[in-house]
PDB file of C-alpha atoms in Angstrom:
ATOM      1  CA  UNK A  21     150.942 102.630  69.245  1.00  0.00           C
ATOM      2  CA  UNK A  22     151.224 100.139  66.265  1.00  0.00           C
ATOM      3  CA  UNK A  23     154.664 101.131  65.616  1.00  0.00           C
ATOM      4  CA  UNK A  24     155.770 100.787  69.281  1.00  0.00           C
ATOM      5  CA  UNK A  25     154.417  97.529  70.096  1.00  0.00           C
ATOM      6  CA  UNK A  26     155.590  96.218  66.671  1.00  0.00           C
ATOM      7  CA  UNK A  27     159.418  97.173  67.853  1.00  0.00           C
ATOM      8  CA  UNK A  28     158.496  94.901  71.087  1.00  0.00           C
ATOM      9  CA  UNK A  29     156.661  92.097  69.453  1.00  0.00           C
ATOM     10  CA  UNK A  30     155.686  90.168  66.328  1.00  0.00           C
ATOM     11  CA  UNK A  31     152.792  91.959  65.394  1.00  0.00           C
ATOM     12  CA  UNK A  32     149.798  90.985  62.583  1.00  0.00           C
ATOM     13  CA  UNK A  33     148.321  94.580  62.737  1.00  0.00           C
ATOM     14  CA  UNK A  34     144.218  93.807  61.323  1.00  0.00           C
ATOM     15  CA  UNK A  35     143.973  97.180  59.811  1.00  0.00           C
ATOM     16  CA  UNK A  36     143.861  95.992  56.105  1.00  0.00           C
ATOM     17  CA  UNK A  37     140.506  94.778  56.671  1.00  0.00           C
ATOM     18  CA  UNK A  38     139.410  98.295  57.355  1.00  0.00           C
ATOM     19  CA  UNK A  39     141.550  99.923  54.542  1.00  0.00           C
ATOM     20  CA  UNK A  40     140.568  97.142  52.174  1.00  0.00           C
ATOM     21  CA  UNK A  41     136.958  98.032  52.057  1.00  0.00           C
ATOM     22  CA  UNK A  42     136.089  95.619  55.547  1.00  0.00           C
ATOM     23  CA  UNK A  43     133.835  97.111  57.705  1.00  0.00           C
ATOM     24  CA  UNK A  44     134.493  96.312  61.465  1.00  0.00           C
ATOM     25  CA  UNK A  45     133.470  98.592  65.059  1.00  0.00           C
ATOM     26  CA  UNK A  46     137.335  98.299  65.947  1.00  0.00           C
ATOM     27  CA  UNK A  47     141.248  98.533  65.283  1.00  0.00           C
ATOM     28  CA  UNK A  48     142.582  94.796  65.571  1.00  0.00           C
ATOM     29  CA  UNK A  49     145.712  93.680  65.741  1.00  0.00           C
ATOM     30  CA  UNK A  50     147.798  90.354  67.441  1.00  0.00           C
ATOM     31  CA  UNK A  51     150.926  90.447  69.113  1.00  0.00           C
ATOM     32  CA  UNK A  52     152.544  87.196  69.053  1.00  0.00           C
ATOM     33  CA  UNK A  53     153.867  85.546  71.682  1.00  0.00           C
ATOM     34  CA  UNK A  54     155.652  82.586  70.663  1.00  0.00           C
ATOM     35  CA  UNK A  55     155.118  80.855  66.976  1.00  0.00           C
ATOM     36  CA  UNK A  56     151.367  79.604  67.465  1.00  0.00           C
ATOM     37  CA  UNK A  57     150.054  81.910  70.047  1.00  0.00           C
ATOM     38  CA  UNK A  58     148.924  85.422  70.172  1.00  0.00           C
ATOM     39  CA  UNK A  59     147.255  87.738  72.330  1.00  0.00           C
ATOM     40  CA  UNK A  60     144.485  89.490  70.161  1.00  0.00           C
ATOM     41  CA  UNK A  61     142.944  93.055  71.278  1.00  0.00           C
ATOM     42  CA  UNK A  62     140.532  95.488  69.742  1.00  0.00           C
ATOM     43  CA  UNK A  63     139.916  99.056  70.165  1.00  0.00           C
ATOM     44  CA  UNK A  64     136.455 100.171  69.561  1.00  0.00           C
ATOM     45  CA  UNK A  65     135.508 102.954  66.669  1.00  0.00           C
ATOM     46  CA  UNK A  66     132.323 103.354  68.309  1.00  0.00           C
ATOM     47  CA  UNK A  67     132.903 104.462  71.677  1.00  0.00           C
ATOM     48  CA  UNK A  68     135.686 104.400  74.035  1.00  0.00           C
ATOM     49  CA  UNK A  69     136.117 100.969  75.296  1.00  0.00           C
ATOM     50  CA  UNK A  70     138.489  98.153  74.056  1.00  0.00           C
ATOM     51  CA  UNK A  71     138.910  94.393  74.792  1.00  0.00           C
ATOM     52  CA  UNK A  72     141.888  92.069  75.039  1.00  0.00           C
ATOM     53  CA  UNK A  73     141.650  88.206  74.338  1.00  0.00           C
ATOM     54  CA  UNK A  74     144.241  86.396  76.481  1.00  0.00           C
ATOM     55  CA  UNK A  75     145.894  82.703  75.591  1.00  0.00           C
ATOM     56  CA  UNK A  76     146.059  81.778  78.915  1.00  0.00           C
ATOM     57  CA  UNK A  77     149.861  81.017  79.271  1.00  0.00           C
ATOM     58  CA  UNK A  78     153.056  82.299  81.537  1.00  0.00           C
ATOM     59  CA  UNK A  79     154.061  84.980  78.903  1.00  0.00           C
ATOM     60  CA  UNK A  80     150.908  86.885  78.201  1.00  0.00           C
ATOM     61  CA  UNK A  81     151.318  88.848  81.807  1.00  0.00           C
ATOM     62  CA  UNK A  82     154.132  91.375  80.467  1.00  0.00           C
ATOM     63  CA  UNK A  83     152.636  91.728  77.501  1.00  0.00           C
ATOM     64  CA  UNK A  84     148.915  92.382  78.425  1.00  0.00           C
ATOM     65  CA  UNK A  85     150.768  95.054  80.769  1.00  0.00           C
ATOM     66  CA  UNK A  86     152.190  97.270  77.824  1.00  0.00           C
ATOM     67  CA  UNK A  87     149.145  96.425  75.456  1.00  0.00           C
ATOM     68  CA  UNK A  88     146.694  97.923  78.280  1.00  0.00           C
ATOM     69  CA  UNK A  89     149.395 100.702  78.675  1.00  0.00           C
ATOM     70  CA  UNK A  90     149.342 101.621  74.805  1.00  0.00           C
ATOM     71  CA  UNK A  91     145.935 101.536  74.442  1.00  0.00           C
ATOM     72  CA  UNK A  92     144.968 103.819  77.007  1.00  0.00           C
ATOM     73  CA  UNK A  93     147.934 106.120  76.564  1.00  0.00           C
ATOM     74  CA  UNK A  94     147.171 106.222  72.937  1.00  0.00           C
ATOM     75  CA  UNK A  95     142.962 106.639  73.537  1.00  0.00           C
ATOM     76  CA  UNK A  96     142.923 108.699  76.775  1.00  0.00           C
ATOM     77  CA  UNK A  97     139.615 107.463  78.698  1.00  0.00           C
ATOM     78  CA  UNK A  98     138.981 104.409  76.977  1.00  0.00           C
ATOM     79  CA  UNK A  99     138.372 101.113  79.585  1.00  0.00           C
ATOM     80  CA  UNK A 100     138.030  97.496  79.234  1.00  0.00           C
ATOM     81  CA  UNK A 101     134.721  96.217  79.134  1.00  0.00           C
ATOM     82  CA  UNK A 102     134.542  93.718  81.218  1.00  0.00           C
ATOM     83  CA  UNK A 103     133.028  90.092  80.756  1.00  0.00           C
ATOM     84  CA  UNK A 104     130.024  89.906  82.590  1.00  0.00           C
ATOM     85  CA  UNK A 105     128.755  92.709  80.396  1.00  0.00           C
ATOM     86  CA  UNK A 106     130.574  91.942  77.237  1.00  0.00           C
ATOM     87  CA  UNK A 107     129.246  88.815  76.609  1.00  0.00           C
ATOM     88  CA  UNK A 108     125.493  89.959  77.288  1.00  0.00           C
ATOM     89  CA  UNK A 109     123.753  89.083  74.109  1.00  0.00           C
ATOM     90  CA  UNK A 110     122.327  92.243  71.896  1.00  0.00           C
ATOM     91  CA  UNK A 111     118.420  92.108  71.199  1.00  0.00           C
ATOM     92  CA  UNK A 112     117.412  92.084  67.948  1.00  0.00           C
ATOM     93  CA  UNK A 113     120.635  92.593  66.096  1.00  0.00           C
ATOM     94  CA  UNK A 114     122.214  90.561  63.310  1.00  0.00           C
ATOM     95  CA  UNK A 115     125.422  90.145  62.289  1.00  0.00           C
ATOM     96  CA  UNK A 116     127.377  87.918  58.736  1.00  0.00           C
ATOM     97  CA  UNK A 117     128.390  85.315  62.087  1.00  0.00           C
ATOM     98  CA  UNK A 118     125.756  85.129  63.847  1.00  0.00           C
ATOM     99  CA  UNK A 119     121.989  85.197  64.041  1.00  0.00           C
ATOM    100  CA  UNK A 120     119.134  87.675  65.375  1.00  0.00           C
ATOM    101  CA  UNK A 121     119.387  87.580  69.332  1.00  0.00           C
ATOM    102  CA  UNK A 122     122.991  85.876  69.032  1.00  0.00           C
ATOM    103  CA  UNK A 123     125.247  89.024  69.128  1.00  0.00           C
ATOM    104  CA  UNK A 124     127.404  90.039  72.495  1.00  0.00           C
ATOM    105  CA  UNK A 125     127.956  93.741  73.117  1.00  0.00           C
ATOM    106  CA  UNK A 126     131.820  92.417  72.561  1.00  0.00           C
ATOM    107  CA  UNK A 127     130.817  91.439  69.082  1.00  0.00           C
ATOM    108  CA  UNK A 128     128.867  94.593  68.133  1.00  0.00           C
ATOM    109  CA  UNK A 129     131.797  97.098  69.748  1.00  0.00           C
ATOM    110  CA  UNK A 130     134.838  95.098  68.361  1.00  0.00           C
ATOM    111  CA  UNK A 131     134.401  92.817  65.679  1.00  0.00           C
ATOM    112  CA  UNK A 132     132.829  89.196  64.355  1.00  0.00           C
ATOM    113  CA  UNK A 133     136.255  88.467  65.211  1.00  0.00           C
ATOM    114  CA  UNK A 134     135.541  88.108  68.947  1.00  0.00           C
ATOM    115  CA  UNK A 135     134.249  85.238  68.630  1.00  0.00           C
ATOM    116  CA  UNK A 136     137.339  83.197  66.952  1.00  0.00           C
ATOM    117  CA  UNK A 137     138.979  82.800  70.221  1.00  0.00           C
ATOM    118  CA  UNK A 138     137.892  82.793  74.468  1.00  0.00           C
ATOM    119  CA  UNK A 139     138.441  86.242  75.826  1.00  0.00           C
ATOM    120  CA  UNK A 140     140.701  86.371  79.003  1.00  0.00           C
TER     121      UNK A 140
END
């Protein structure tokens, strides 16, 4: 899936947190758009869901298309988790970002990194 979308697009592929010892609920990775702006997305470790964080401009349509399409070729049953129950804060659970009683479900099934930019 990395491979494929790498041909299409620039590509920062997040996986070196992992391998470097980094301990994250997901498989990150960008796919840039033009010079300054990427669309981010995350596929969860911990159960079969994954989330997409769009920039809001013209281009991201096509690519959101084949991201969405790789992903769920690639993880067979997986869905988006959609906002109104991503962002639902997590009860008593800490995380390095954020405080008890601050974490979303999108934080604690993808990454701290969810919070860095506005999901679309």
């Amino acid at each position: 899936m990395i491979d494929r979308l790498g041909d299409r697009y620039g590509l920062q592929n997040e996986l070196l947190h992992l391998l470097s010892g980094g301990a994250d609920p997901a498989y990150s990775a960008r796919v840039w758009l033009t010079d300054e702006t990427a669309l981010s997305f995350h596929v969860s470790l911990l159960g079969p869901y994954y989330g997409t964080h769009l920039p809001g401009i013209p281009e991201e349509e096509p690519a959101a298309r084949e991201v969405t399409r790789e992903i769920e070729a690639t993880y067979p049953g997986y869905q988006p988790i959609p906002p109104e129950l991503g962002n639902e804060v997590v009860p008593d659970v800490a995380m390095n970002v954020v405080l008890m009683g601050e974490a979303t479900i999108y934080m604690c099934l993808f990454s701290e990194v969810w919070t860095w930019v506005e999901p679309g």
